[in-house]
PDB file of C-alpha atoms and ligand atoms in Angstrom:
ATOM      1  CA  UNK J   1      39.448  34.507  14.893  1.00  0.00           C
ATOM      2  CA  UNK J   2      41.213  37.250  14.400  1.00  0.00           C
ATOM      3  CA  UNK J   3      41.577  38.744  11.252  1.00  0.00           C
ATOM      4  CA  UNK J   4      45.438  38.852  10.527  1.00  0.00           C
ATOM      5  CA  UNK J   5      45.529  34.867  12.101  1.00  0.00           C
ATOM      6  CA  UNK J   6      48.505  32.769  10.653  1.00  0.00           C
ATOM      7  CA  UNK J   7      48.909  29.185  10.716  1.00  0.00           C
ATOM      8  CA  UNK J   8      52.287  27.317  11.414  1.00  0.00           C
ATOM      9  CA  UNK J   9      52.343  24.433   9.318  1.00  0.00           C
ATOM     10  CA  UNK J  10      55.967  22.860   9.922  1.00  0.00           C
ATOM     11  CA  UNK J  11      59.063  25.020   8.805  1.00  0.00           C
ATOM     12  CA  UNK J  12      56.299  27.047   6.877  1.00  0.00           C
ATOM     13  CA  UNK J  13      54.019  29.989   7.872  1.00  0.00           C
ATOM     14  CA  UNK J  14      51.011  30.590   6.025  1.00  0.00           C
ATOM     15  CA  UNK J  15      48.932  33.601   6.491  1.00  0.00           C
ATOM     16  CA  UNK J  16      45.141  33.342   6.649  1.00  0.00           C
ATOM     17  CA  UNK J  17      44.113  36.834   6.372  1.00  0.00           C
ATOM     18  CA  UNK J  18      42.549  35.644   3.207  1.00  0.00           C
ATOM     19  CA  UNK J  19      40.984  33.193   2.145  1.00  0.00           C
ATOM     20  CA  UNK J  20      43.247  30.329   1.092  1.00  0.00           C
ATOM     21  CA  UNK J  21      42.774  27.106  -1.323  1.00  0.00           C
ATOM     22  CA  UNK J  22      43.832  23.764  -0.794  1.00  0.00           C
ATOM     23  CA  UNK J  23      44.490  21.299  -4.283  1.00  0.00           C
ATOM     24  CA  UNK J  24      42.940  17.688  -3.727  1.00  0.00           C
ATOM     25  CA  UNK J  25      45.850  15.230  -5.038  1.00  0.00           C
ATOM     26  CA  UNK J  26      44.706  11.528  -5.036  1.00  0.00           C
ATOM     27  CA  UNK J  27      47.317   9.457  -5.188  1.00  0.00           C
ATOM     28  CA  UNK J  28      44.969   6.409  -5.218  1.00  0.00           C
ATOM     29  CA  UNK J  29      45.439   3.347  -8.210  1.00  0.00           C
ATOM     30  CA  UNK J  30      42.238   4.522  -9.624  1.00  0.00           C
ATOM     31  CA  UNK J  31      43.542   7.902 -10.155  1.00  0.00           C
ATOM     32  CA  UNK J  32      46.667   7.188 -11.589  1.00  0.00           C
ATOM     33  CA  UNK J  33      45.513   3.851 -13.357  1.00  0.00           C
ATOM     34  CA  UNK J  34      47.895   2.876 -15.741  1.00  0.00           C
ATOM     35  CA  UNK J  35      50.082   1.109 -12.778  1.00  0.00           C
ATOM     36  CA  UNK J  36      54.068   1.921 -13.070  1.00  0.00           C
ATOM     37  CA  UNK J  37      55.287   3.184  -9.743  1.00  0.00           C
ATOM     38  CA  UNK J  38      57.445   6.137 -11.010  1.00  0.00           C
ATOM     39  CA  UNK J  39      55.007   7.246 -13.594  1.00  0.00           C
ATOM     40  CA  UNK J  40      52.222   7.573 -11.117  1.00  0.00           C
ATOM     41  CA  UNK J  41      54.508   9.594  -8.794  1.00  0.00           C
ATOM     42  CA  UNK J  42      55.669  12.142 -11.979  1.00  0.00           C
ATOM     43  CA  UNK J  43      52.072  12.449 -13.026  1.00  0.00           C
ATOM     44  CA  UNK J  44      51.177  13.469  -9.302  1.00  0.00           C
ATOM     45  CA  UNK J  45      53.779  16.143  -9.180  1.00  0.00           C
ATOM     46  CA  UNK J  46      52.622  17.316 -12.483  1.00  0.00           C
ATOM     47  CA  UNK J  47      49.118  17.731 -10.948  1.00  0.00           C
ATOM     48  CA  UNK J  48      50.442  19.380  -7.817  1.00  0.00           C
ATOM     49  CA  UNK J  49      53.025  21.600 -10.168  1.00  0.00           C
ATOM     50  CA  UNK J  50      49.676  22.971 -11.765  1.00  0.00           C
ATOM     51  CA  UNK J  51      47.932  23.316  -8.247  1.00  0.00           C
ATOM     52  CA  UNK J  52      50.522  25.598  -7.291  1.00  0.00           C
ATOM     53  CA  UNK J  53      50.912  27.600 -10.625  1.00  0.00           C
ATOM     54  CA  UNK J  54      46.749  28.205  -9.948  1.00  0.00           C
ATOM     55  CA  UNK J  55      47.405  29.431  -6.612  1.00  0.00           C
ATOM     56  CA  UNK J  56      47.310  26.408  -4.567  1.00  0.00           C
ATOM     57  CA  UNK J  57      48.602  27.358  -0.846  1.00  0.00           C
ATOM     58  CA  UNK J  58      47.985  23.410   0.345  1.00  0.00           C
ATOM     59  CA  UNK J  59      48.531  20.444  -1.274  1.00  0.00           C
ATOM     60  CA  UNK J  60      46.569  17.286   0.250  1.00  0.00           C
ATOM     61  CA  UNK J  61      47.528  13.963  -0.362  1.00  0.00           C
ATOM     62  CA  UNK J  62      45.637  10.982   0.101  1.00  0.00           C
ATOM     63  CA  UNK J  63      46.583   7.405  -0.714  1.00  0.00           C
ATOM     64  CA  UNK J  64      43.677   5.752   0.882  1.00  0.00           C
ATOM     65  CA  UNK J  65      40.151   6.250  -0.585  1.00  0.00           C
ATOM     66  CA  UNK J  66      37.449   7.098   2.322  1.00  0.00           C
ATOM     67  CA  UNK J  67      34.757   6.552  -0.674  1.00  0.00           C
ATOM     68  CA  UNK J  68      31.882   4.270   0.535  1.00  0.00           C
ATOM     69  CA  UNK J  69      32.562   0.591  -0.096  1.00  0.00           C
ATOM     70  CA  UNK J  70      35.866   1.411  -1.324  1.00  0.00           C
ATOM     71  CA  UNK J  71      38.549  -1.474  -0.328  1.00  0.00           C
ATOM     72  CA  UNK J  72      40.587  -0.846   2.752  1.00  0.00           C
ATOM     73  CA  UNK J  73      44.116   0.401   1.838  1.00  0.00           C
ATOM     74  CA  UNK J  74      47.687  -1.619   3.902  1.00  0.00           C
ATOM     75  CA  UNK J  75      49.559   0.546   5.486  1.00  0.00           C
ATOM     76  CA  UNK J  76      52.016  -0.273   3.809  1.00  0.00           C
ATOM     77  CA  UNK J  77      50.689   0.474   0.589  1.00  0.00           C
ATOM     78  CA  UNK J  78      49.074   3.673   1.529  1.00  0.00           C
ATOM     79  CA  UNK J  79      53.017   5.062   2.418  1.00  0.00           C
ATOM     80  CA  UNK J  80      54.088   3.749  -0.753  1.00  0.00           C
ATOM     81  CA  UNK J  81      51.747   5.639  -2.808  1.00  0.00           C
ATOM     82  CA  UNK J  82      51.888   9.283  -0.460  1.00  0.00           C
ATOM     83  CA  UNK J  83      55.795   9.427   0.241  1.00  0.00           C
ATOM     84  CA  UNK J  84      57.430   9.678  -2.651  1.00  0.00           C
ATOM     85  CA  UNK J  85      55.128  12.158  -3.714  1.00  0.00           C
ATOM     86  CA  UNK J  86      55.610  14.298  -0.597  1.00  0.00           C
ATOM     87  CA  UNK J  87      59.050  14.066  -1.006  1.00  0.00           C
ATOM     88  CA  UNK J  88      59.350  15.316  -4.706  1.00  0.00           C
ATOM     89  CA  UNK J  89      56.550  17.945  -4.056  1.00  0.00           C
ATOM     90  CA  UNK J  90      58.900  19.067  -0.643  1.00  0.00           C
ATOM     91  CA  UNK J  91      62.515  19.405  -2.586  1.00  0.00           C
ATOM     92  CA  UNK J  92      60.432  21.496  -5.581  1.00  0.00           C
ATOM     93  CA  UNK J  93      57.019  23.416  -5.175  1.00  0.00           C
ATOM     94  CA  UNK J  94      56.464  26.257  -2.755  1.00  0.00           C
ATOM     95  CA  UNK J  95      53.650  24.913  -1.446  1.00  0.00           C
ATOM     96  CA  UNK J  96      52.172  23.480   2.469  1.00  0.00           C
ATOM     97  CA  UNK J  97      51.917  19.445   1.932  1.00  0.00           C
ATOM     98  CA  UNK J  98      48.693  18.264   3.747  1.00  0.00           C
ATOM     99  CA  UNK J  99      48.629  14.512   3.980  1.00  0.00           C
ATOM    100  CA  UNK J 100      45.130  13.401   3.884  1.00  0.00           C
ATOM    101  CA  UNK J 101      45.531   9.954   6.483  1.00  0.00           C
ATOM    102  CA  UNK J 102      44.424   8.079   9.209  1.00  0.00           C
ATOM    103  CA  UNK J 103      47.580   6.175   9.601  1.00  0.00           C
ATOM    104  CA  UNK J 104      49.878   7.183  12.275  1.00  0.00           C
ATOM    105  CA  UNK J 105      53.175   5.637  10.473  1.00  0.00           C
ATOM    106  CA  UNK J 106      52.493   7.980   7.516  1.00  0.00           C
ATOM    107  CA  UNK J 107      51.710  10.874   9.772  1.00  0.00           C
ATOM    108  CA  UNK J 108      55.586  10.539  11.105  1.00  0.00           C
ATOM    109  CA  UNK J 109      56.984   9.725   8.031  1.00  0.00           C
ATOM    110  CA  UNK J 110      55.582  12.372   5.985  1.00  0.00           C
ATOM    111  CA  UNK J 111      56.388  15.227   8.807  1.00  0.00           C
ATOM    112  CA  UNK J 112      60.088  13.658   8.210  1.00  0.00           C
ATOM    113  CA  UNK J 113      60.312  14.215   4.477  1.00  0.00           C
ATOM    114  CA  UNK J 114      58.529  18.031   5.146  1.00  0.00           C
ATOM    115  CA  UNK J 115      54.609  17.888   5.422  1.00  0.00           C
ATOM    116  CA  UNK J 116      53.059  20.333   7.171  1.00  0.00           C
ATOM    117  CA  UNK J 117      49.807  19.651   8.024  1.00  0.00           C
ATOM    118  CA  UNK J 118      47.850  16.300   8.999  1.00  0.00           C
ATOM    119  CA  UNK J 119      44.381  16.318   7.259  1.00  0.00           C
ATOM    120  CA  UNK J 120      42.347  13.335   8.877  1.00  0.00           C
ATOM    121  CA  UNK J 121      38.631  12.462   8.062  1.00  0.00           C
ATOM    122  CA  UNK J 122      38.947  10.582  11.194  1.00  0.00           C
ATOM    123  CA  UNK J 123      39.741  13.101  13.548  1.00  0.00           C
ATOM    124  CA  UNK J 124      43.110  11.470  14.921  1.00  0.00           C
ATOM    125  CA  UNK J 125      40.794   8.798  16.745  1.00  0.00           C
ATOM    126  CA  UNK J 126      42.725   5.580  15.369  1.00  0.00           C
ATOM    127  CA  UNK J 127      44.688   3.823  17.702  1.00  0.00           C
ATOM    128  CA  UNK J 128      48.195   6.135  18.094  1.00  0.00           C
ATOM    129  CA  UNK J 129      47.220   8.669  15.683  1.00  0.00           C
ATOM    130  CA  UNK J 130      47.132  11.397  18.492  1.00  0.00           C
ATOM    131  CA  UNK J 131      50.091  10.581  19.641  1.00  0.00           C
ATOM    132  CA  UNK J 132      51.692  10.534  16.342  1.00  0.00           C
ATOM    133  CA  UNK J 133      50.138  13.716  15.339  1.00  0.00           C
ATOM    134  CA  UNK J 134      51.030  15.621  18.688  1.00  0.00           C
ATOM    135  CA  UNK J 135      54.671  14.202  18.302  1.00  0.00           C
ATOM    136  CA  UNK J 136      55.468  15.613  14.544  1.00  0.00           C
ATOM    137  CA  UNK J 137      54.648  18.859  15.943  1.00  0.00           C
ATOM    138  CA  UNK J 138      52.445  19.737  12.561  1.00  0.00           C
ATOM    139  CA  UNK J 139      49.709  21.586  12.465  1.00  0.00           C
ATOM    140  CA  UNK J 140      46.086  19.006  12.068  1.00  0.00           C
ATOM    141  CA  UNK J 141      43.173  19.559  10.816  1.00  0.00           C
ATOM    142  CA  UNK J 142      39.976  18.265  12.983  1.00  0.00           C
ATOM    143  CA  UNK J 143      37.150  17.008  10.742  1.00  0.00           C
ATOM    144  CA  UNK J 144      33.649  16.414  12.346  1.00  0.00           C
ATOM    145  CA  UNK J 145      31.805  13.625  11.265  1.00  0.00           C
ATOM    146  CA  UNK J 146      28.882  10.746  12.458  1.00  0.00           C
ATOM    147  CA  UNK J 147      29.825   7.334  11.924  1.00  0.00           C
ATOM    148  CA  UNK J 148      32.450   5.562  10.133  1.00  0.00           C
ATOM    149  CA  UNK J 149      33.500   6.304   6.593  1.00  0.00           C
ATOM    150  CA  UNK J 150      32.241   3.068   5.034  1.00  0.00           C
ATOM    151  CA  UNK J 151      28.584   3.471   6.662  1.00  0.00           C
ATOM    152  CA  UNK J 152      28.358   7.237   7.649  1.00  0.00           C
ATOM    153  CA  UNK J 153      25.546   7.712   5.087  1.00  0.00           C
ATOM    154  CA  UNK J 154      23.281   5.278   5.703  1.00  0.00           C
ATOM    155  CA  UNK J 155      20.522   7.271   8.247  1.00  0.00           C
ATOM    156  CA  UNK J 156      22.492  10.601   9.785  1.00  0.00           C
ATOM    157  CA  UNK J 157      20.201  11.928  12.543  1.00  0.00           C
ATOM    158  CA  UNK J 158      20.830  15.374  14.424  1.00  0.00           C
ATOM    159  CA  UNK J 159      18.647  17.236  16.805  1.00  0.00           C
ATOM    160  CA  UNK J 160      20.668  20.445  15.706  1.00  0.00           C
ATOM    161  CA  UNK J 161      23.164  19.373  12.899  1.00  0.00           C
ATOM    162  CA  UNK J 162      25.160  23.222  14.311  1.00  0.00           C
ATOM    163  CA  UNK J 163      25.393  22.722  18.094  1.00  0.00           C
ATOM    164  CA  UNK J 164      26.520  19.099  17.422  1.00  0.00           C
ATOM    165  CA  UNK J 165      29.214  19.761  15.059  1.00  0.00           C
ATOM    166  CA  UNK J 166      30.465  22.662  16.716  1.00  0.00           C
ATOM    167  CA  UNK J 167      30.317  20.503  20.243  1.00  0.00           C
ATOM    168  CA  UNK J 168      31.985  18.109  18.890  1.00  0.00           C
ATOM    169  CA  UNK J 169      34.841  19.924  17.689  1.00  0.00           C
ATOM    170  CA  UNK J 170      35.200  21.823  20.706  1.00  0.00           C
ATOM    171  CA  UNK J 171      35.696  18.731  22.750  1.00  0.00           C
ATOM    172  CA  UNK J 172      38.541  17.457  20.016  1.00  0.00           C
ATOM    173  CA  UNK J 173      40.565  20.609  20.227  1.00  0.00           C
ATOM    174  CA  UNK J 174      40.479  19.732  24.364  1.00  0.00           C
ATOM    175  CA  UNK J 175      41.492  16.473  23.732  1.00  0.00           C
ATOM    176  CA  UNK J 176      44.330  17.177  21.481  1.00  0.00           C
ATOM    177  CA  UNK J 177      45.380  20.494  23.451  1.00  0.00           C
ATOM    178  CA  UNK J 178      45.902  17.427  26.393  1.00  0.00           C
ATOM    179  CA  UNK J 179      48.094  15.677  24.061  1.00  0.00           C
ATOM    180  CA  UNK J 180      50.315  18.515  23.328  1.00  0.00           C
ATOM    181  CA  UNK J 181      49.188  19.659  20.469  1.00  0.00           C
ATOM    182  CA  UNK J 182      49.391  23.577  20.716  1.00  0.00           C
ATOM    183  CA  UNK J 183      45.424  24.979  19.829  1.00  0.00           C
ATOM    184  CA  UNK J 184      47.611  27.675  17.462  1.00  0.00           C
ATOM    185  CA  UNK J 185      48.160  24.413  15.541  1.00  0.00           C
ATOM    186  CA  UNK J 186      44.370  23.655  14.904  1.00  0.00           C
ATOM    187  CA  UNK J 187      42.135  24.266  12.159  1.00  0.00           C
ATOM    188  CA  UNK J 188      38.444  22.881  12.261  1.00  0.00           C
ATOM    189  CA  UNK J 189      35.883  21.571   9.357  1.00  0.00           C
ATOM    190  CA  UNK J 190      32.285  20.790   9.912  1.00  0.00           C
ATOM    191  CA  UNK J 191      32.842  17.624   7.587  1.00  0.00           C
ATOM    192  CA  UNK J 192      30.457  18.540   4.666  1.00  0.00           C
ATOM    193  CA  UNK J 193      28.669  14.960   3.138  1.00  0.00           C
ATOM    194  CA  UNK J 194      30.613  13.033   6.577  1.00  0.00           C
ATOM    195  CA  UNK J 195      27.359  11.724   8.108  1.00  0.00           C
ATOM    196  CA  UNK J 196      25.085  14.748   7.101  1.00  0.00           C
ATOM    197  CA  UNK J 197      21.698  14.687   4.492  1.00  0.00           C
ATOM    198  CA  UNK J 198      20.991  17.137   1.839  1.00  0.00           C
ATOM    199  CA  UNK J 199      19.457  19.004   4.627  1.00  0.00           C
ATOM    200  CA  UNK J 200      21.968  19.033   7.421  1.00  0.00           C
ATOM    201  CA  UNK J 201      24.848  20.298   5.052  1.00  0.00           C
ATOM    202  CA  UNK J 202      23.012  23.263   3.953  1.00  0.00           C
ATOM    203  CA  UNK J 203      22.239  23.863   7.590  1.00  0.00           C
ATOM    204  CA  UNK J 204      25.557  23.736   8.631  1.00  0.00           C
ATOM    205  CA  UNK J 205      26.633  26.043   5.632  1.00  0.00           C
ATOM    206  CA  UNK J 206      23.953  28.676   6.386  1.00  0.00           C
ATOM    207  CA  UNK J 207      25.279  28.388   9.826  1.00  0.00           C
ATOM    208  CA  UNK J 208      29.025  28.324   8.968  1.00  0.00           C
ATOM    209  CA  UNK J 209      29.737  31.450  10.875  1.00  0.00           C
ATOM    210  CA  UNK J 210      28.832  29.984  13.852  1.00  0.00           C
ATOM    211  CA  UNK J 211      31.905  27.781  14.110  1.00  0.00           C
ATOM    212  CA  UNK J 212      33.620  30.835  14.305  1.00  0.00           C
ATOM    213  CA  UNK J 213      33.063  30.661  17.600  1.00  0.00           C
ATOM    214  CA  UNK J 214      35.593  28.355  18.570  1.00  0.00           C
ATOM    215  CA  UNK J 215      38.012  30.701  17.495  1.00  0.00           C
ATOM    216  CA  UNK J 216      40.101  28.524  14.983  1.00  0.00           C
ATOM    217  CA  UNK J 217      40.997  28.548  11.220  1.00  0.00           C
ATOM    218  CA  UNK J 218      37.953  26.609   8.896  1.00  0.00           C
ATOM    219  CA  UNK J 219      38.595  24.677   6.010  1.00  0.00           C
ATOM    220  CA  UNK J 220      35.297  24.007   4.221  1.00  0.00           C
ATOM    221  CA  UNK J 221      35.411  20.704   1.753  1.00  0.00           C
ATOM    222  CA  UNK J 222      32.475  20.241  -0.617  1.00  0.00           C
ATOM    223  CA  UNK J 223      33.995  20.246  -3.986  1.00  0.00           C
ATOM    224  CA  UNK J 224      32.036  18.241  -6.588  1.00  0.00           C
ATOM    225  CA  UNK J 225      30.135  16.828  -3.444  1.00  0.00           C
ATOM    226  CA  UNK J 226      26.720  14.961  -3.496  1.00  0.00           C
ATOM    227  CA  UNK J 227      24.983  18.499  -1.684  1.00  0.00           C
ATOM    228  CA  UNK J 228      25.689  19.913  -5.477  1.00  0.00           C
ATOM    229  CA  UNK J 229      24.505  16.738  -6.937  1.00  0.00           C
ATOM    230  CA  UNK J 230      21.394  16.390  -5.161  1.00  0.00           C
ATOM    231  CA  UNK J 231      20.535  20.416  -5.428  1.00  0.00           C
ATOM    232  CA  UNK J 232      21.292  21.371  -8.930  1.00  0.00           C
ATOM    233  CA  UNK J 233      20.401  17.126 -10.309  1.00  0.00           C
ATOM    234  CA  UNK J 234      23.552  17.086 -11.300  1.00  0.00           C
ATOM    235  CA  UNK J 235      26.841  14.528 -12.164  1.00  0.00           C
ATOM    236  CA  UNK J 236      29.969  14.860 -10.433  1.00  0.00           C
ATOM    237  CA  UNK J 237      31.700  16.189 -13.671  1.00  0.00           C
ATOM    238  CA  UNK J 238      29.195  19.338 -13.488  1.00  0.00           C
ATOM    239  CA  UNK J 239      29.293  20.612  -9.941  1.00  0.00           C
ATOM    240  CA  UNK J 240      31.962  22.654 -10.373  1.00  0.00           C
ATOM    241  CA  UNK J 241      29.772  26.413 -10.482  1.00  0.00           C
ATOM    242  CA  UNK J 242      27.786  24.993  -7.877  1.00  0.00           C
ATOM    243  CA  UNK J 243      30.897  24.390  -5.972  1.00  0.00           C
ATOM    244  CA  UNK J 244      32.391  27.632  -6.622  1.00  0.00           C
ATOM    245  CA  UNK J 245      29.303  29.206  -5.236  1.00  0.00           C
ATOM    246  CA  UNK J 246      29.952  27.481  -2.094  1.00  0.00           C
ATOM    247  CA  UNK J 247      33.486  28.354  -1.798  1.00  0.00           C
ATOM    248  CA  UNK J 248      32.316  32.011  -2.157  1.00  0.00           C
ATOM    249  CA  UNK J 249      29.398  31.425   0.441  1.00  0.00           C
ATOM    250  CA  UNK J 250      31.871  30.025   2.866  1.00  0.00           C
ATOM    251  CA  UNK J 251      34.795  32.884   2.517  1.00  0.00           C
ATOM    252  CA  UNK J 252      31.899  35.362   2.710  1.00  0.00           C
ATOM    253  CA  UNK J 253      31.245  33.584   6.089  1.00  0.00           C
ATOM    254  CA  UNK J 254      34.703  33.542   7.263  1.00  0.00           C
ATOM    255  CA  UNK J 255      36.062  30.289   6.231  1.00  0.00           C
ATOM    256  CA  UNK J 256      39.888  29.989   5.761  1.00  0.00           C
ATOM    257  CA  UNK J 257      40.547  27.321   3.651  1.00  0.00           C
ATOM    258  CA  UNK J 258      38.733  25.893   0.621  1.00  0.00           C
ATOM    259  CA  UNK J 259      39.588  22.278   0.171  1.00  0.00           C
ATOM    260  CA  UNK J 260      38.818  21.725  -4.024  1.00  0.00           C
ATOM    261  CA  UNK J 261      39.502  19.835  -7.060  1.00  0.00           C
ATOM    262  CA  UNK J 262      38.970  23.195  -9.203  1.00  0.00           C
ATOM    263  CA  UNK J 263      41.818  25.374  -8.155  1.00  0.00           C
ATOM    264  CA  UNK J 264      42.088  28.382 -10.971  1.00  0.00           C
ATOM    265  CA  UNK J 265      38.607  28.887 -10.745  1.00  0.00           C
ATOM    266  CA  UNK J 266      38.403  28.679  -7.051  1.00  0.00           C
ATOM    267  CA  UNK J 267      41.437  31.171  -6.770  1.00  0.00           C
ATOM    268  CA  UNK J 268      39.759  33.782  -8.776  1.00  0.00           C
ATOM    269  CA  UNK J 269      36.396  33.450  -6.884  1.00  0.00           C
ATOM    270  CA  UNK J 270      37.957  33.754  -3.686  1.00  0.00           C
ATOM    271  CA  UNK J 271      40.248  37.040  -4.549  1.00  0.00           C
ATOM    272  CA  UNK J 272      37.581  38.467  -6.314  1.00  0.00           C
ATOM    273  CA  UNK J 273      35.530  37.831  -2.793  1.00  0.00           C
ATOM    274  CA  UNK J 274      38.037  38.866  -0.835  1.00  0.00           C
ATOM    275  CA  UNK J 275      38.852  42.251  -2.771  1.00  0.00           C
ATOM    276  CA  UNK J 276      35.101  42.914  -1.770  1.00  0.00           C
ATOM    277  CA  UNK J 277      35.560  41.894   2.003  1.00  0.00           C
ATOM    278  CA  UNK J 278      38.245  44.345   2.168  1.00  0.00           C
ATOM    279  CA  UNK J 279      35.467  47.158   0.905  1.00  0.00           C
ATOM    280  CA  UNK J 280      33.783  46.892   3.812  1.00  0.00           C
TER     281      UNK J 280
HETATM  282  C1  7PM S 301      34.431   9.555  -1.496  1.00  0.00           C
HETATM  283  C2  7PM S 301      33.780  10.083  -0.551  1.00  0.00           C
HETATM  284  C3  7PM S 301      35.467  10.031  -2.041  1.00  0.00           C
HETATM  285  C4  7PM S 301      34.350  11.354   0.288  1.00  0.00           C
HETATM  286  C5  7PM S 301      35.645  11.401  -1.702  1.00  0.00           C
HETATM  287  C6  7PM S 301      34.992  11.741  -0.482  1.00  0.00           C
HETATM  288  C7  7PM S 301      37.243  16.100   3.069  1.00  0.00           C
HETATM  289  C8  7PM S 301      38.578  15.713   3.296  1.00  0.00           C
HETATM  290  C9  7PM S 301      37.354  14.253   2.075  1.00  0.00           C
HETATM  291  C10 7PM S 301      36.718  17.189   3.879  1.00  0.00           C
HETATM  292  C11 7PM S 301      38.902  17.219   4.912  1.00  0.00           C
HETATM  293  C12 7PM S 301      35.996  13.840  -0.935  1.00  0.00           C
HETATM  294  C13 7PM S 301      35.700  13.395  -0.204  1.00  0.00           C
HETATM  295  N1  7PM S 301      36.727  15.229   2.155  1.00  0.00           N
HETATM  296  N2  7PM S 301      39.286  16.607   4.497  1.00  0.00           N
HETATM  297  N3  7PM S 301      38.350  14.632   2.613  1.00  0.00           N
HETATM  298  N4  7PM S 301      37.336  17.806   4.765  1.00  0.00           N
HETATM  299  N5  7PM S 301      39.333  18.266   6.166  1.00  0.00           N
HETATM  300  O1  7PM S 301      34.755  14.614  -1.556  1.00  0.00           O
HETATM  301  O2  7PM S 301      35.463  18.008   3.721  1.00  0.00           O
HETATM  302  O3  7PM S 301      36.789  14.561  -1.065  1.00  0.00           O
HETATM  303  S1  7PM S 301      37.329  13.039   0.962  1.00  0.00           S
END
């Protein structure tokens, strides 16, 4: 991937020549526990507004928890949670809206309301998802995983995790292109923690630059993840500094987008990193 690449996300063109931050916005009921629909839309919007003020270029909106053991959400429930937030953000904020979903209906409806990117942790594997994503014309993030979200951490196994992730993503790109998704609208993600143990995650992180051979933008999501918890022996609310180290490491290796909870500190860390990269 050359230095001054751009990514077309719906109506917006994103410049990927410096590392960008994607802020995570969960709109699951457990994230806004006091119930009322309007109240939760306002709270989600306020959080998005804050993340944009802190420098997020993308807001990744998710209404279905991918947490192992989490309850499955009906399609309508997911639409009802996510779409009002998409609409409000699109009308009021200057940011690319990413749909964190595997649901073809949400892809279509979200695209109509101004979303720019589809971030599907199931890599468009669900019935109808590949076609829906292609028909929206939006950019897509293809993430590697081994197994299904509910059971993927039971016994992850690889002969060569870097080669297998890379080969998987290369094959996915070809299926997407065959389905009508333009190559320049595809972002790749090794899927940290998705069917990977600590050693797999560390190996992937160490060799991240090898995924650049696929010549597409790279997205990395490690914010607050177990690989930090296991390395530092810290609970989820004490993983920010470890996450910043991995964000900087990823950017130095050539990652383009960092998906994080803690936007302000990550933006500073990446701006500082980029200033040094430019002096090379
Ligand atoms: C439970 C398990 C809660 C896993 C949350 C998660 C990624 C993603 C997620 C990622 C892309 C988390 C994950 N992770 N999308 N969605 N890449 N593209 O820790 O690494 O945020 S959900």
